[in-house]
Structure formats: structure tokens, C-alpha cells
Amino acid sequence: MTMGVLRTYQEDLVQQTSRSWRTGHRAPCIVLPCGGGKSVIVAEIARRTTENGKLVLFLVHRKELCDQIRETFRWWGVEMSLCNIMMVQTAARRLSRMKSPALIITDENHHSLAATYKKIYEQFPDAYRVGVTATPVRINGSGLGDVNDDLIVGVSARWLIEHHCLAPYDYYAPSEFDMSGIQTRNGEYDMAEAEKMLSEKCIYGDVIKHYRTYARGAKAVCYCVSIRYSRMMAEAFCDAGIPAAHIDGSTPKSERDRVIAAFRSGEIQVLCNVDLISEGFDVPDCGCAILLRPTKSLTLYIQQAMRCMRYKEGKRAVILDHVGNVRRFGMPDDDREWTLETRQKRAADPFDVLACEKCFYVFPKYGKDGKRATCCPRCLAPLKKQTEEKPPVQEHDPEENTAAELEKVTEVHVVPATPAQCRTMGDLAAYGKARGYKPGWAYYMAKRMGLIHNDRRTSHSE
Ligand SMILES: [Zn+2]
């Protein structure tokens, strides 16, 4: 018995997933922004599978999430005796004792390159798979083509805002640091160095002042660069008369539950953490995200920034970015196109955002009419003319170029379901690559389909 009803776009994604399997794919990945309801979509897929008496294995990457998902699934009417919700590490250890599932669902699918996931997939080669994520790209920038063979892209964050499924938001960047000296390790900033810099330069009082000015007492989740920093920040808020608390992965469950409950009731106003309150971690509604954790991970940026955008009538979320993440990635609800492939991001691809020097409001450089903004839409302060303006960071700042190179994502290539649906050489190349065909295949097919006529190999370099 189903307890909830899917929204039309959610039902559509469930349908598209079935279609993907029917047309020969084994492992599609559903892409939907944070707040789009990924958990009910997979709950519905699991419900239909268990209804047919088939076994489902649901892989979760953090133990905190297991209980929460189990609750959602139960509420949604999934037959729990046929559904195993497990931490990926636990599943990998128990492989030999596990019955073969008919379906493996991978939550937060962008983690799925990890060897443990692959081990599980390989153990059950006959199982159908489906993954879900808001950002089908790994921290190192690689696409998911090695574990998924189809990308099913749902509605955009902007669409969700326009249709009252996510709250609209205001974005401010009141302070920014030059991150160019910070080293990168495994695709991410060296957090020890970043912490040192933030501790030296980021005045706790400023963070509090801006929170007061812009968030006006809204409940906030504050993402910090380190546990130490997070503790200090919580203390600074408390000293300023704003009740705050810090939690991290090592906080005992009872204490964490107590803090979350106090946050829910409003007894605690600011919840400081590092990355704990990110993926799927269910915290009560909040209206503000404070970013004090610089990142090169688009996934992390989007998850943290959008955490405050749960829809409520009349609500306007506030994002306070003190670490320049918006400069690296653009607005959180920017339309992004995705591909299963790893593509080098064009280094000259600027994120078209401007920040008002007067009120720190961040907004797209070009309005809906395609014209360049001439004044701040919030305080109406005129923007400096382009010639006087500092050159856009993304184009000239060496640090940002490095970031752009590391941030390989974005160019989007949805892999067509069949060769017949390929319209360009790029489609064929993507299709062939996802299937593991030799590079020559796409060329051969393109010629056969009349997509290339001359005899010279059309360049389709990535
Ligand atoms: Zn302004």
C-alpha cells in the first residue's frame, strides 16, 4: 500500500528508469537536484520491485542515513522483508552470505567509483541497478560512465523553485579569500592549510554580523573548514547571544539527537558542523546556509548551499558564502548539463556571476533578457563599468584557472539509449564509450548513418 503520491515529474523519472532497463540498459543513473525528492523516487522503484516479490539491495554510504531511509521506505509501502538497506562497507563484507538481489539501488551515486561499490556490483552481475544523485560527477571530476550506462536527467533546480518545490533564495558573498596559495590534494583543497588561512583572516565577528544583517535570525546551518573551527564558530555565536551548537561524526548519537531536536524547536539557532549535514542527512528546516568550508567539489557546494532551500510558503532562503564557492561554481541553481564522460572543463568558461561591492549580493551577470546587469538588483548600487571593473576572476586569476581545470565536469552529454537516437558524432562517441566499444565504432557508425561524409576523421576530441 502506497502512503504517498509522486509528483508528475517524479513519476516520470520512475517511468524513464523502467524504460531505460527495457531498452537494454543495466545501470541508469537518475539526476535530480537536492530537494527534488530522490528518496521517494527510489522508494517507489523499490516498492514496485518488492511488490513483485523480488529482492532489493539499497546501498548507503553513511550509517547515519540507514535508519532514515528505512523509515521513508516503510512509510512508502516498501515490503521491508525483501529490502536490504545497508552501508556499502557492510554489504561488501557480507557478500558471500547475501542472496542475489534483483535490483541494486545506489544512493548518492557519485561515490560509486569506490572499489567497494564495484566489488558489490561485480558480485551480482545479473542484478539491475539504478543510482541517484544531484551531481553525477566525482570529486576528481570524472564522470560515471564506468558504473552507469544511462543518465536520466530530471527537472532543474530552477524549475523546482519556479514550481514551489524549493524556496527561492538570496546569495551573498560578504568576504572572499584568495585561495590561490592553498594546495590541492585528491582534487580538494588541503583542509589544514585552508583552516589556517581562515583562522587567520576570517573574523568570527564578521560572520556573525553578516548573519544578523542578512539572515535576521533565521535558523542556519554553518559549514566549517574543520572541527576545531566549527567548535570556535559555535562558541562565537553563543558569546554573541545567538544559541549555537557544534556536531560532527564523532558526536555520540544521543547528544546529536538532542542537538537536532533543540535545533528543530528553535532552542538552538545555528548548527555548526563540517560535512556532516550534507548528503541526505535530515535536519529540520532551516532558512540560511553559512559557507565557511571552501571546496572544489561541485557536489559538496550544491548540497551545502541548497540545504536551506526546502520549500515553505513565503520563505526566502539566504546563503552567506564567505569562501568564494560561488566564484568557482556559479549559482547553486544554475542549469548544468551532465555527461557520463569525464570532460575537461573549458578553462575559459566563466561563471557569469557578479557580486555587489556595497551589499555583497551575488547575482547572474546577465539578466533573463540577456542584457548585462548595470546595477545591483538588491540595493540598486550602480555597478562599475566593464572597463573599470576588475577582470572577471575566472578568466584571468591564475588560481581560478587552476580550479577550472580541476573542476572537469559540466559539458553535458546525455548518452542516447540506442545508436538510432544518436544525432551527432559526439552522441555516438558517448554511446560507444559508455558501452565500452572501441573508439573506431563511433566513426564507423557515423559514416554508416551519414553523419560524416568526408573521409577525414572528424575530430571529436574531448
Ligand atoms: Zn547591492
Coordinates of C-alpha atoms and ligand atoms in Angstrom, one line a residue:
M1 CA 0.0 0.0 0.0
T2 CA 1.4 3.3 -1.0
M3 CA 1.2 6.1 1.5
G4 CA 2.3 9.0 -0.6
V5 CA 1.8 10.2 -4.2
L6 CA 4.6 11.0 -6.5
R7 CA 4.6 14.4 -8.3
T8 CA 4.3 14.2 -12.0
Y9 CA 8.0 14.8 -12.7
Q10 CA 8.9 12.2 -10.1
E11 CA 6.5 9.6 -11.7
D12 CA 8.1 10.5 -15.0
L13 CA 11.5 9.6 -13.7
V14 CA 10.3 6.3 -12.4
Q15 CA 8.8 5.6 -15.9
Q16 CA 12.0 6.6 -17.6
T17 CA 14.0 4.3 -15.4
S18 CA 11.8 1.3 -16.4
R19 CA 12.1 2.4 -20.0
S20 CA 15.9 2.5 -19.7
W21 CA 16.0 -1.1 -18.4
R22 CA 13.6 -2.2 -21.1
T23 CA 15.7 -0.7 -23.8
G24 CA 18.8 -2.7 -22.7
H25 CA 20.5 -0.6 -20.1
R26 CA 21.5 -2.2 -16.9
A27 CA 22.6 0.7 -14.7
P28 CA 20.9 4.0 -15.3
C29 CA 21.6 7.0 -13.0
I30 CA 18.8 9.4 -12.1
V31 CA 19.9 13.0 -11.7
L32 CA 17.7 15.3 -9.7
P33 CA 18.6 18.4 -7.7
C34 CA 18.7 18.4 -3.9
G35 CA 15.1 18.8 -2.6
G36 CA 13.6 17.2 -5.7
G37 CA 12.6 14.1 -3.8
K38 CA 15.1 11.5 -4.7
S39 CA 14.3 9.3 -1.8
V40 CA 10.6 8.9 -2.7
I41 CA 11.5 8.1 -6.3
V42 CA 13.8 5.3 -5.2
A43 CA 11.2 4.3 -2.6
E44 CA 8.7 3.9 -5.4
I45 CA 11.1 1.9 -7.5
A46 CA 11.9 -0.4 -4.5
R47 CA 8.2 -0.7 -3.7
R48 CA 7.3 -1.9 -7.2
T49 CA 10.2 -4.3 -7.1
T50 CA 9.3 -5.8 -3.8
E51 CA 5.7 -5.9 -4.8
N52 CA 6.7 -8.4 -7.5
G53 CA 8.4 -10.5 -4.8
K54 CA 11.9 -9.5 -5.8
L55 CA 14.8 -8.7 -3.6
V56 CA 16.2 -5.1 -3.4
L57 CA 19.6 -4.1 -2.1
F58 CA 19.9 -0.4 -1.2
L59 CA 23.5 0.9 -0.8
V60 CA 24.1 3.8 1.5
H61 CA 27.5 5.4 2.1
R62 CA 26.9 6.7 5.7
K63 CA 25.5 4.8 8.6
E64 CA 23.6 7.8 9.8
L65 CA 21.4 7.5 6.7
C66 CA 20.3 3.9 7.1
D67 CA 17.6 4.5 9.7
Q68 CA 16.2 7.5 8.0
I69 CA 15.9 5.7 4.6
R70 CA 14.4 2.7 6.3
E71 CA 11.7 4.9 7.8
T72 CA 10.9 6.6 4.4
F73 CA 10.7 3.2 2.7
R74 CA 8.4 1.7 5.3
W75 CA 6.2 4.8 5.1
W76 CA 6.1 4.5 1.3
G77 CA 5.0 0.9 1.5
V78 CA 8.1 -1.0 0.5
E79 CA 8.0 -4.6 1.6
M80 CA 10.9 -4.4 4.1
S81 CA 11.3 -8.2 4.3
L82 CA 12.5 -8.0 0.7
C83 CA 14.6 -4.8 1.0
N84 CA 18.1 -4.7 2.5
I85 CA 19.3 -1.2 3.3
M86 CA 23.0 -1.4 4.0
M87 CA 26.1 0.6 4.4
V88 CA 28.2 -0.1 1.4
Q89 CA 31.1 -1.3 3.6
T90 CA 28.9 -3.7 5.5
A91 CA 27.4 -5.1 2.2
A92 CA 30.9 -5.6 0.8
R93 CA 31.9 -7.7 3.9
R94 CA 28.8 -9.9 3.8
L95 CA 28.8 -10.6 0.0
S96 CA 29.3 -14.3 0.3
R97 CA 26.3 -14.6 2.7
M98 CA 23.9 -12.5 0.7
K99 CA 21.2 -13.6 -1.6
S100 CA 21.4 -12.2 -5.1
P101 CA 19.2 -9.1 -5.3
A102 CA 17.1 -8.4 -8.4
L103 CA 17.8 -4.7 -8.1
I104 CA 20.6 -2.7 -6.5
I105 CA 19.9 0.9 -5.7
T106 CA 22.9 3.2 -5.1
D107 CA 22.2 6.3 -3.1
E108 CA 24.5 9.3 -3.7
N109 CA 25.7 7.6 -6.8
H110 CA 28.7 9.9 -7.3
H111 CA 30.6 7.9 -4.8
S112 CA 30.2 4.7 -6.8
L113 CA 33.6 4.5 -8.3
A114 CA 35.0 3.4 -4.9
A115 CA 36.3 -0.2 -5.1
T116 CA 33.8 -1.4 -2.6
Y117 CA 30.8 -0.5 -4.8
K118 CA 32.4 -2.1 -7.8
K119 CA 33.0 -5.3 -5.8
I120 CA 29.3 -5.5 -4.9
Y121 CA 28.2 -4.8 -8.5
E122 CA 30.6 -7.5 -9.8
Q123 CA 29.3 -10.0 -7.2
F124 CA 25.8 -9.6 -8.6
P125 CA 26.2 -9.2 -12.3
D126 CA 22.6 -10.2 -13.1
A127 CA 21.1 -7.5 -10.9
Y128 CA 19.6 -4.4 -12.4
R129 CA 20.9 -1.3 -11.0
V130 CA 19.9 2.3 -10.6
G131 CA 21.7 5.2 -8.9
V132 CA 20.5 8.6 -7.8
T133 CA 22.4 11.8 -7.3
A134 CA 22.1 15.6 -7.7
T135 CA 25.6 15.8 -9.3
P136 CA 26.7 12.9 -11.4
V137 CA 30.4 13.7 -11.1
R138 CA 33.1 12.6 -8.7
I139 CA 35.3 14.8 -6.6
N140 CA 38.2 14.2 -9.0
G141 CA 35.9 15.4 -11.8
S142 CA 35.4 12.1 -13.5
G143 CA 32.1 11.1 -15.0
L144 CA 30.1 8.0 -14.0
G145 CA 30.4 6.1 -17.4
D146 CA 32.4 3.3 -15.8
V147 CA 29.5 2.3 -13.5
N148 CA 26.4 3.7 -15.2
D149 CA 25.2 3.2 -18.8
D150 CA 22.4 5.8 -19.0
L151 CA 21.8 9.1 -17.5
I152 CA 18.2 10.1 -16.7
V153 CA 18.1 13.8 -16.1
G154 CA 15.1 15.2 -14.2
V155 CA 13.9 18.7 -13.8
S156 CA 16.3 21.5 -12.9
A157 CA 16.7 23.3 -9.6
R158 CA 15.4 26.5 -11.2
W159 CA 12.3 24.6 -12.3
L160 CA 11.8 23.3 -8.8
I161 CA 12.0 26.9 -7.5
E162 CA 9.6 28.2 -10.1
H163 CA 7.1 25.4 -9.2
H164 CA 7.3 25.9 -5.5
C165 CA 9.1 22.7 -4.7
L166 CA 12.2 24.6 -3.5
A167 CA 12.3 28.0 -1.8
P168 CA 13.8 31.0 -3.8
Y169 CA 17.0 32.3 -2.3
D170 CA 19.3 35.3 -1.9
Y171 CA 23.0 34.8 -2.2
Y172 CA 25.6 37.0 -0.5
A173 CA 29.4 36.8 -0.6
P174 CA 30.4 39.1 2.2
S175 CA 34.1 38.0 2.3
E176 CA 36.3 36.2 0.0
F177 CA 39.8 34.8 0.4
D178 CA 42.5 34.3 -2.1
M179 CA 42.7 30.5 -2.2
S180 CA 45.5 30.5 -4.8
G181 CA 48.1 29.6 -2.2
I182 CA 46.2 26.6 -0.9
Q183 CA 47.4 23.3 -2.2
T184 CA 45.1 20.7 -3.7
R185 CA 45.0 17.1 -2.6
N186 CA 43.0 14.5 -4.3
G187 CA 41.0 17.2 -6.1
E188 CA 40.1 19.1 -2.9
Y189 CA 41.8 21.9 -1.0
D190 CA 44.2 20.9 1.7
M191 CA 41.9 21.5 4.6
A192 CA 44.7 22.0 7.2
E193 CA 46.0 24.9 5.1
A194 CA 42.6 26.3 4.4
E195 CA 41.8 26.1 8.1
K196 CA 45.0 28.0 8.9
M197 CA 44.1 30.7 6.4
L198 CA 40.5 31.0 7.5
S199 CA 41.5 31.2 11.2
E200 CA 43.9 34.0 10.4
K201 CA 41.8 36.0 8.1
C202 CA 38.1 35.3 8.8
I203 CA 37.0 37.3 11.7
Y204 CA 34.3 35.3 13.6
G205 CA 32.6 38.6 14.4
D206 CA 32.1 39.4 10.8
V207 CA 30.4 36.1 10.1
I208 CA 28.1 36.9 13.0
K209 CA 27.5 40.4 11.8
H210 CA 26.6 39.3 8.3
Y211 CA 24.3 36.6 9.7
R212 CA 22.5 39.2 11.7
T213 CA 22.2 41.6 8.8
Y214 CA 21.1 39.2 6.1
A215 CA 19.6 36.2 7.8
R216 CA 17.8 38.1 10.5
G217 CA 17.6 35.3 13.0
A218 CA 16.7 32.5 10.5
K219 CA 17.8 29.1 11.6
A220 CA 21.2 28.4 10.0
V221 CA 23.4 25.5 9.2
C222 CA 27.0 26.7 9.3
Y223 CA 29.6 24.6 7.3
C224 CA 33.1 24.9 8.6
V225 CA 36.5 24.1 7.4
S226 CA 37.4 21.9 10.4
I227 CA 36.0 20.5 13.6
R228 CA 38.1 22.9 15.6
Y229 CA 36.9 25.8 13.5
S230 CA 33.3 24.7 13.8
R231 CA 33.6 24.5 17.6
M232 CA 35.1 28.0 17.7
M233 CA 32.3 29.3 15.5
A234 CA 29.6 27.8 17.7
E235 CA 31.2 29.4 20.7
A236 CA 31.5 32.8 19.0
F237 CA 27.8 32.6 18.1
C238 CA 26.9 31.7 21.7
D239 CA 29.1 34.6 23.0
A240 CA 27.2 36.9 20.7
G241 CA 23.9 35.8 22.3
I242 CA 22.9 33.5 19.4
P243 CA 22.3 30.0 20.6
A244 CA 24.5 27.6 18.6
A245 CA 26.0 24.1 18.8
H246 CA 28.6 22.0 17.0
I247 CA 28.1 18.4 15.9
D248 CA 30.3 16.1 14.0
G249 CA 30.6 12.4 13.0
S250 CA 32.0 11.5 16.4
T251 CA 29.3 13.2 18.4
P252 CA 27.5 10.4 20.3
K253 CA 24.1 9.6 18.8
S254 CA 22.2 10.6 21.9
E255 CA 23.9 14.0 22.0
R256 CA 23.4 14.5 18.3
D257 CA 19.7 13.7 18.6
R258 CA 19.4 16.1 21.4
V259 CA 21.1 18.9 19.4
I260 CA 19.0 18.2 16.3
A261 CA 15.8 18.3 18.5
A262 CA 16.9 21.6 20.0
F263 CA 17.6 23.0 16.5
R264 CA 14.1 21.8 15.5
S265 CA 12.5 23.5 18.4
G266 CA 14.4 26.7 17.8
E267 CA 16.3 26.5 21.1
I268 CA 19.4 26.3 19.0
Q269 CA 19.6 28.7 16.1
V270 CA 22.9 28.0 14.4
L271 CA 24.1 24.4 13.8
C272 CA 27.9 24.3 13.1
N273 CA 29.4 21.3 11.5
V274 CA 32.0 20.3 8.9
D275 CA 30.5 18.0 6.3
L276 CA 28.1 16.0 8.5
I277 CA 25.0 17.8 7.4
S278 CA 25.4 17.2 3.8
E279 CA 24.3 14.2 1.8
G280 CA 20.8 13.2 2.7
F281 CA 21.3 14.0 6.4
D282 CA 17.9 15.0 7.5
V283 CA 17.9 18.2 9.6
P284 CA 14.9 20.2 10.4
D285 CA 14.0 23.1 8.1
C286 CA 16.4 26.0 8.1
G287 CA 16.5 29.3 6.2
C288 CA 20.2 30.0 6.0
A289 CA 23.4 28.3 4.9
I290 CA 26.7 29.8 6.1
L291 CA 29.6 28.6 3.9
L292 CA 32.9 28.6 5.7
R293 CA 34.2 25.5 4.1
P294 CA 35.9 26.2 0.8
T295 CA 35.6 23.3 -1.6
K296 CA 36.5 22.3 -5.1
S297 CA 33.7 19.7 -5.1
L298 CA 30.7 20.9 -7.0
T299 CA 28.7 18.2 -5.3
L300 CA 29.5 19.4 -1.8
Y301 CA 29.0 23.0 -2.8
I302 CA 25.5 22.4 -4.1
Q303 CA 24.5 20.1 -1.2
Q304 CA 25.6 22.6 1.4
A305 CA 24.3 25.8 -0.3
M306 CA 20.9 24.3 -1.1
R307 CA 20.4 22.8 2.3
C308 CA 18.4 25.8 3.3
M309 CA 16.0 25.8 0.3
R310 CA 13.4 23.4 1.5
Y311 CA 10.1 24.8 0.4
K312 CA 7.8 26.7 2.7
E313 CA 5.2 29.2 1.7
G314 CA 6.6 32.7 1.7
K315 CA 10.1 31.6 2.6
R316 CA 13.2 33.1 1.1
A317 CA 16.4 31.3 1.9
V318 CA 19.7 33.1 2.5
I319 CA 23.1 31.8 1.5
L320 CA 26.1 33.5 3.1
D321 CA 29.3 32.5 1.2
H322 CA 32.5 33.5 3.0
V323 CA 34.8 31.3 1.0
G324 CA 34.1 32.2 -2.7
N325 CA 32.5 28.9 -3.6
V326 CA 30.1 30.8 -5.9
R327 CA 33.1 32.0 -7.9
R328 CA 34.2 28.5 -8.5
F329 CA 30.9 27.0 -9.4
G330 CA 28.3 29.7 -10.3
M331 CA 24.9 29.9 -8.6
P332 CA 23.6 26.7 -7.0
D333 CA 20.6 26.6 -9.2
D334 CA 22.4 27.3 -12.5
D335 CA 21.4 24.8 -15.1
R336 CA 24.1 22.3 -15.6
E337 CA 24.3 19.7 -18.3
W338 CA 25.7 16.4 -17.4
T339 CA 27.5 13.6 -19.1
L340 CA 28.7 10.2 -18.2
E341 CA 32.0 11.0 -19.6
T342 CA 34.9 12.9 -18.0
R343 CA 35.4 16.0 -19.8
Q344 CA 38.0 18.7 -19.3
K345 CA 36.1 21.8 -18.4
R346 CA 36.9 24.6 -20.7
A347 CA 39.2 26.8 -18.7
A348 CA 37.9 30.0 -20.3
D349 CA 34.3 29.1 -19.3
P350 CA 33.5 31.9 -16.9
F351 CA 30.8 31.5 -14.3
D352 CA 28.7 34.5 -15.0
V353 CA 28.1 35.9 -11.5
L354 CA 28.6 39.4 -10.2
A355 CA 28.9 40.5 -6.5
C356 CA 27.8 43.9 -5.4
E357 CA 30.6 45.6 -3.6
K358 CA 28.1 47.5 -1.5
C359 CA 25.7 44.9 -0.2
F360 CA 27.6 41.7 -1.2
Y361 CA 24.6 40.4 -3.1
V362 CA 25.6 37.8 -5.8
F363 CA 23.6 37.6 -9.0
P364 CA 23.9 36.4 -12.6
K365 CA 25.9 38.8 -14.8
Y366 CA 23.2 38.6 -17.5
G367 CA 19.5 39.1 -16.9
K368 CA 16.7 37.0 -18.4
D369 CA 16.7 39.4 -21.3
G370 CA 20.3 38.5 -22.0
K371 CA 21.5 42.0 -21.1
R372 CA 24.4 42.6 -18.8
A373 CA 23.3 43.9 -15.3
T374 CA 24.2 47.6 -14.8
C375 CA 23.2 47.8 -11.2
C376 CA 22.8 45.6 -8.1
P377 CA 19.3 44.2 -8.2
R378 CA 19.1 44.3 -4.4
C379 CA 20.4 47.7 -3.4
L380 CA 20.4 49.3 -6.9
A381 CA 24.0 50.5 -6.5
P382 CA 25.4 51.1 -9.9
L383 CA 28.0 48.5 -11.0
K384 CA 31.3 49.8 -12.2
K385 CA 31.6 50.0 -16.0
Q386 CA 33.1 46.9 -17.5
T387 CA 36.3 48.8 -18.4
E388 CA 36.9 49.9 -14.8
E389 CA 35.8 46.6 -13.4
K390 CA 38.3 44.1 -12.1
P391 CA 38.8 41.5 -14.7
P392 CA 36.5 38.6 -14.1
V393 CA 38.2 36.2 -11.7
Q394 CA 37.5 33.1 -13.7
E395 CA 39.2 34.4 -16.8
H396 CA 42.3 35.9 -15.5
D397 CA 43.1 34.9 -12.0
P398 CA 45.6 32.1 -12.1
E399 CA 44.0 30.4 -9.1
E400 CA 40.7 30.2 -10.7
N401 CA 42.1 28.8 -13.9
T402 CA 43.6 26.0 -11.9
A403 CA 40.3 25.5 -10.2
A404 CA 38.6 25.4 -13.5
E405 CA 41.0 22.8 -14.8
L406 CA 40.4 20.6 -11.8
E407 CA 36.7 21.0 -12.0
K408 CA 36.4 18.9 -15.0
V409 CA 32.7 18.5 -15.2
T410 CA 29.9 20.0 -16.9
E411 CA 29.9 19.7 -20.6
V412 CA 26.9 17.6 -20.9
H413 CA 26.3 14.6 -22.9
V414 CA 23.3 12.6 -22.1
V415 CA 24.0 9.2 -23.6
P416 CA 21.4 8.2 -26.1
A417 CA 19.6 5.0 -25.4
T418 CA 20.2 3.4 -28.8
P419 CA 22.5 4.2 -31.7
A420 CA 19.5 5.2 -33.7
Q421 CA 18.9 8.0 -31.3
C422 CA 22.3 9.4 -31.9
R423 CA 22.2 12.7 -33.8
T424 CA 25.8 13.7 -33.8
M425 CA 29.3 12.2 -33.8
G426 CA 29.5 13.2 -30.2
D427 CA 26.4 11.2 -29.3
L428 CA 27.9 8.2 -30.9
A429 CA 31.2 8.6 -29.2
A430 CA 29.4 8.9 -25.9
Y431 CA 27.2 5.9 -26.6
G432 CA 30.2 3.8 -27.7
K433 CA 32.3 4.9 -24.7
A434 CA 29.5 4.1 -22.3
R435 CA 29.2 0.6 -23.8
G436 CA 32.9 0.1 -23.9
Y437 CA 33.2 -0.1 -27.7
K438 CA 36.4 0.7 -29.4
P439 CA 36.8 4.3 -30.5
G440 CA 36.6 3.3 -34.1
W441 CA 33.0 2.1 -33.6
A442 CA 31.6 5.6 -33.4
Y443 CA 33.4 6.6 -36.6
Y444 CA 32.2 3.6 -38.4
M445 CA 28.6 4.2 -37.3
A446 CA 28.7 7.9 -38.0
K447 CA 29.8 7.1 -41.6
R448 CA 27.1 4.4 -41.9
M449 CA 24.4 6.8 -40.6
G450 CA 25.6 9.6 -42.9
L451 CA 26.7 11.8 -40.0
I452 CA 30.1 12.3 -41.6
H453 CA 30.7 12.5 -45.3
N454 CA 34.3 13.2 -46.0
D455 CA 36.9 10.7 -45.4
R456 CA 38.9 12.5 -42.9
R457 CA 38.3 11.6 -39.3
T458 CA 36.1 14.2 -37.8
S459 CA 37.7 15.4 -34.7
H460 CA 35.6 14.7 -31.6
S461 CA 38.2 15.3 -29.1
E462 CA 37.0 15.7 -25.5
Ligands
ZN1 ZN 23.9 45.7 -3.7

